[in-house]
mmCIF file of C-alpha atoms in Angstrom:
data_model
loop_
_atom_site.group_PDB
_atom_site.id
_atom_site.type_symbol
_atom_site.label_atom_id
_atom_site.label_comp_id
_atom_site.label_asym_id
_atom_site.label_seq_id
_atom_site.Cartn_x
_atom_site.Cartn_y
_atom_site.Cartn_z
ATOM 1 C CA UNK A 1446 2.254 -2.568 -9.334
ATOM 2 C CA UNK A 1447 -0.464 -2.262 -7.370
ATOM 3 C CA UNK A 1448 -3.311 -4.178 -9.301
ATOM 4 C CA UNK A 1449 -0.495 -7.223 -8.479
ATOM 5 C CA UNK A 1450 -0.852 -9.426 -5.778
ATOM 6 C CA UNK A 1451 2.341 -9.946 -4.173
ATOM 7 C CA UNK A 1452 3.095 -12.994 -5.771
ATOM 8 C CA UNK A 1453 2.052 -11.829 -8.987
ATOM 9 C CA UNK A 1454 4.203 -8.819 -8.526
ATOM 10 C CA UNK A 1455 7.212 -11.162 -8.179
ATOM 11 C CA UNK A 1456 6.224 -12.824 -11.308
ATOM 12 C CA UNK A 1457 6.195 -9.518 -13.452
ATOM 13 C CA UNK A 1458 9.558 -8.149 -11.745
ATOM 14 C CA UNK A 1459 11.013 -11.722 -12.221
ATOM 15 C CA UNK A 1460 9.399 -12.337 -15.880
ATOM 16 C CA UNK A 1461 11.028 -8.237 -16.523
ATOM 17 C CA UNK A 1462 14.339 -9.729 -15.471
ATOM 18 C CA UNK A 1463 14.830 -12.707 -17.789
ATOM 19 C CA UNK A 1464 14.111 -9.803 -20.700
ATOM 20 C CA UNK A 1465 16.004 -7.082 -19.641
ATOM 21 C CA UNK A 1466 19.681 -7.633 -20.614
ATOM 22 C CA UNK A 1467 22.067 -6.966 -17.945
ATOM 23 C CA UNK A 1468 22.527 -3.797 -16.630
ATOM 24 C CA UNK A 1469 19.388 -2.307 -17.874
ATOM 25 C CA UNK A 1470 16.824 0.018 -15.662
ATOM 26 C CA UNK A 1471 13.848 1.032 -15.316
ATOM 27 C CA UNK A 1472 11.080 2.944 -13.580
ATOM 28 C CA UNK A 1473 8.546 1.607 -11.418
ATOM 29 C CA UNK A 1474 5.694 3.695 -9.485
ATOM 30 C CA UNK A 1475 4.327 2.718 -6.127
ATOM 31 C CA UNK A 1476 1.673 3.163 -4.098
ATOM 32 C CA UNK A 1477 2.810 3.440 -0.519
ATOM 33 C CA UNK A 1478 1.157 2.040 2.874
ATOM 34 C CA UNK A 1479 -0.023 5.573 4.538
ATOM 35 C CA UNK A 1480 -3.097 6.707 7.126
ATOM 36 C CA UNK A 1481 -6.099 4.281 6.911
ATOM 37 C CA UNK A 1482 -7.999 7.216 6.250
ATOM 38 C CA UNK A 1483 -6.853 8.611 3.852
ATOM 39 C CA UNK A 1484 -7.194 5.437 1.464
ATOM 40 C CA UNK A 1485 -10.648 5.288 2.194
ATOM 41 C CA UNK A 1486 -11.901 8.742 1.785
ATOM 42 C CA UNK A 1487 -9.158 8.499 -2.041
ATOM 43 C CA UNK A 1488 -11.292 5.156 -2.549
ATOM 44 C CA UNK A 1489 -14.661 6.824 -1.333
ATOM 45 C CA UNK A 1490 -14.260 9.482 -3.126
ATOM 46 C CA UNK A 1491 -16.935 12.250 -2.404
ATOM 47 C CA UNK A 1492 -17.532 13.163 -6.105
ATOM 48 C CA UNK A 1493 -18.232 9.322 -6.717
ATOM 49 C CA UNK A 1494 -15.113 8.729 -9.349
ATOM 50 C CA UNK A 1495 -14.384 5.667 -8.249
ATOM 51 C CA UNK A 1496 -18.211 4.259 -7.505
ATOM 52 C CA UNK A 1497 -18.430 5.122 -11.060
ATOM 53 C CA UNK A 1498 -15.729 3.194 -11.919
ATOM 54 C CA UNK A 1499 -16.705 -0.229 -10.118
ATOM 55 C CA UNK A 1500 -20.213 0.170 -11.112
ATOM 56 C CA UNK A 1501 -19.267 0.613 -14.649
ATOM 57 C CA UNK A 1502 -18.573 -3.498 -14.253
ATOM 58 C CA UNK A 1503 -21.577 -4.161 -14.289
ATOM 59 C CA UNK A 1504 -22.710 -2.554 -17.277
ATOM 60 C CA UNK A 1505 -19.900 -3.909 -19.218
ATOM 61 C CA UNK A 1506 -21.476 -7.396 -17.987
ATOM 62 C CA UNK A 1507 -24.974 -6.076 -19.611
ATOM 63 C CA UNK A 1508 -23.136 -4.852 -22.736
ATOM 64 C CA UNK A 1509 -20.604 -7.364 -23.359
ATOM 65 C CA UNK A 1510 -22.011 -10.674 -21.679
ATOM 66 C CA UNK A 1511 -25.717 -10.408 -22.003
ATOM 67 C CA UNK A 1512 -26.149 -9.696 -18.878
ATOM 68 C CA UNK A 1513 -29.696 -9.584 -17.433
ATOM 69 C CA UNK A 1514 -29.403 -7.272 -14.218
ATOM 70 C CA UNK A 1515 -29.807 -4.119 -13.209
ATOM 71 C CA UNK A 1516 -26.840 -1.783 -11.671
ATOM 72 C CA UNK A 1517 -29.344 -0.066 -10.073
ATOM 73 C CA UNK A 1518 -29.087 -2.487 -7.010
ATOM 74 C CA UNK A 1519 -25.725 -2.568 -6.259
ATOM 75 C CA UNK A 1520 -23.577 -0.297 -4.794
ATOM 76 C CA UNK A 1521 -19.828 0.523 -4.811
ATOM 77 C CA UNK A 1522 -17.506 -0.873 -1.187
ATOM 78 C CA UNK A 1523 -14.199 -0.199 -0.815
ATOM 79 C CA UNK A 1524 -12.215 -0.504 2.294
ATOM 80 C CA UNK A 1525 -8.251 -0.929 3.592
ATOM 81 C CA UNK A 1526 -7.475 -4.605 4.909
ATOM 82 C CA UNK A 1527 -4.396 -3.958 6.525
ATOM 83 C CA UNK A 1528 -3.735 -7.417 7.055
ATOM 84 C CA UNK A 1529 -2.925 -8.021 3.247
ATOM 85 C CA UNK A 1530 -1.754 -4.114 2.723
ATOM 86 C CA UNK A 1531 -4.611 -3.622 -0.122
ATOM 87 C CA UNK A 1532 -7.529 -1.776 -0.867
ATOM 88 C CA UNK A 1533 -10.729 -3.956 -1.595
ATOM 89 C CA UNK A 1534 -13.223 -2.512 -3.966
ATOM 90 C CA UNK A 1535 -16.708 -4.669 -4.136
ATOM 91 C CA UNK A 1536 -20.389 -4.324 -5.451
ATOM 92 C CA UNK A 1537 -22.434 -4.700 -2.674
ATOM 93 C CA UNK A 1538 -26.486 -6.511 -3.842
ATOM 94 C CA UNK A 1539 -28.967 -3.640 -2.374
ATOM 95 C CA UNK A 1540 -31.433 -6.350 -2.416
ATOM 96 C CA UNK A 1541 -31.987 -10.446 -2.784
ATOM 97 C CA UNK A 1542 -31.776 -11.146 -6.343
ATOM 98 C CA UNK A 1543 -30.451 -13.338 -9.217
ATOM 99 C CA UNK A 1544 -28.894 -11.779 -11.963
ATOM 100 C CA UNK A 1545 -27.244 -13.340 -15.213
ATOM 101 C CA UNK A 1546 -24.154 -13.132 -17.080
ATOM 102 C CA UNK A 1547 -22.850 -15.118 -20.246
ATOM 103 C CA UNK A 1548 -26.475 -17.440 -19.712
ATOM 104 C CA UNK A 1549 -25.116 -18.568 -16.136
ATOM 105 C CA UNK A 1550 -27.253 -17.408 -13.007
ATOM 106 C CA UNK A 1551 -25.968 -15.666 -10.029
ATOM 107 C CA UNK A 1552 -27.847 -15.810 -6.286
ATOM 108 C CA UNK A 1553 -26.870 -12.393 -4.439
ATOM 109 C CA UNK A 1554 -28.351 -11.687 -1.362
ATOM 110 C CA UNK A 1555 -28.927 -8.537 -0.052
ATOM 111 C CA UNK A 1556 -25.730 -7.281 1.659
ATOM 112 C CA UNK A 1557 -23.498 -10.074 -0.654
ATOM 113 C CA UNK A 1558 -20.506 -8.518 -2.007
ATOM 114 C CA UNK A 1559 -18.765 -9.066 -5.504
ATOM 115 C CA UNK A 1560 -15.347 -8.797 -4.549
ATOM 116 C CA UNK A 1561 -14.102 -6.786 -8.000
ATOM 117 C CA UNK A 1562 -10.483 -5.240 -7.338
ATOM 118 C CA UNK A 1563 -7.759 -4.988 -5.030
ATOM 119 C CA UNK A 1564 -4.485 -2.112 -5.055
ATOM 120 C CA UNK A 1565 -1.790 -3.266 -3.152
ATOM 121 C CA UNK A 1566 0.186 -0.478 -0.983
ATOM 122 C CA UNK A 1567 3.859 -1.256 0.084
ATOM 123 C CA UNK A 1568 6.571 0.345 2.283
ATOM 124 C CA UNK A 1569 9.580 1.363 0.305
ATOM 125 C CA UNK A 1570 11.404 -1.267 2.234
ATOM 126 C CA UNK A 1571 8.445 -3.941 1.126
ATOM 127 C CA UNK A 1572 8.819 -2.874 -2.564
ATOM 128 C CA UNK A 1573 12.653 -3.198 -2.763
ATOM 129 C CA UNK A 1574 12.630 -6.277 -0.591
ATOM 130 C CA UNK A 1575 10.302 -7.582 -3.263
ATOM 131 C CA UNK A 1576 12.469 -5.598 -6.465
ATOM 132 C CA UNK A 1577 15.503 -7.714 -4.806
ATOM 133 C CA UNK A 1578 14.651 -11.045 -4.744
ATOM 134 C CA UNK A 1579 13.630 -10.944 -8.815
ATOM 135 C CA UNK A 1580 17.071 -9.282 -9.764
ATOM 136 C CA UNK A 1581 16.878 -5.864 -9.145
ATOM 137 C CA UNK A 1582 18.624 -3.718 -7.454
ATOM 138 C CA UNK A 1583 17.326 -0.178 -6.226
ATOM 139 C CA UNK A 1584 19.664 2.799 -7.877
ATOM 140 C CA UNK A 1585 17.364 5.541 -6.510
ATOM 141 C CA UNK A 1586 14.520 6.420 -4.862
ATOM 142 C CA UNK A 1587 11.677 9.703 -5.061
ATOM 143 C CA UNK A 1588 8.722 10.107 -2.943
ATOM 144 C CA UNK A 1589 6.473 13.138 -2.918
ATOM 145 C CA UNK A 1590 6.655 15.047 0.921
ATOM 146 C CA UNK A 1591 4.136 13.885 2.266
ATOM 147 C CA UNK A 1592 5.510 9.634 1.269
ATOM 148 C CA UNK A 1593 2.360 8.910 -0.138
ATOM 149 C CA UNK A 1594 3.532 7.570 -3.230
ATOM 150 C CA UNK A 1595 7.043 6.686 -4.450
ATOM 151 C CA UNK A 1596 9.487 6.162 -8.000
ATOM 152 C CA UNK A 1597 11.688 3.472 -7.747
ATOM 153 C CA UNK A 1598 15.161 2.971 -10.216
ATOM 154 C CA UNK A 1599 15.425 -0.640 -10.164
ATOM 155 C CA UNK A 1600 18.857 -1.890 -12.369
ATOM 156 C CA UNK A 1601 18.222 -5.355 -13.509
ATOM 157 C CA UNK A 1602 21.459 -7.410 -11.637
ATOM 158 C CA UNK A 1603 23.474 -10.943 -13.017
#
């Protein structure tokens, strides 16, 4: 659910419930709203998982789109805005350059960001606020003991 927007969210759950017959269920994980800090150090990872990860964007533009540019000078951003409940991942240009992709060119200047990902977080109440207004109703609920991440049973209702 996460890799949603909100409103795309509601289109999957809603989209799920005009193919589910009635009565039917199903399992959803989410990602819960916790400690600022700790979504930044799991997105900052010390090992550099997830730099890898974002970076790896921009050889698949090399590789797949003839990209001219080198990964070398960018590097991996990712921070909580709390005001949309999400994590932001970006590529941040290391220096003033021009790259291109697919034979279009692309002015970065140092400091730019390519905004490349967001993961949504939600309070349990959020998520079955949300789960509720596409036709579900929530049959049970798990969290791990520290309510960092939770398993919803949603019953498709009507």
């Amino acid at each position: 659910m996460g890799n949603f927007s909100p409103d795309e969210a509601d289109t999957f759950l809603r989209g799920l419930h005009s193919l589910l017959p009635s009565g039917s269920g199903m399992l959803i994980g989410v990602d819960l709203i916790k400690d600022e800090a700790i979504l930044n150090a799991a997105y900052n990872d010390a090992a550099g998982v997830t730099a890898a990860f974002n970076l790896n964007l921009l050889e698949r533009m090399r590789h797949e789109f003839d990209g001219d540019l080198d990964p070398a000078t960018f590097s991996h951003y990712a921070f909580y805005n709390d005001a949309h409940s999400r994590i932001e991942m970006h590529l941040v240009s290391d220096i003033n350059q021009d790259i291109r992709v697919a034979g279009e060119v692309f002015h970065f200047e140092q400091g730019e960001t390519l905004h490349t990902e967001n993961s949504y977080k939600y309070s349990v109440e959020g998520f079955q606020t949300l789960a509720a207004g596409a036709g579900f109703e929530s049959r049970a609920l798990w969290t791990d003991p520290d309510r960092l991440f939770s398993i919803h049973y949603l019953q498709r209702t009507g």
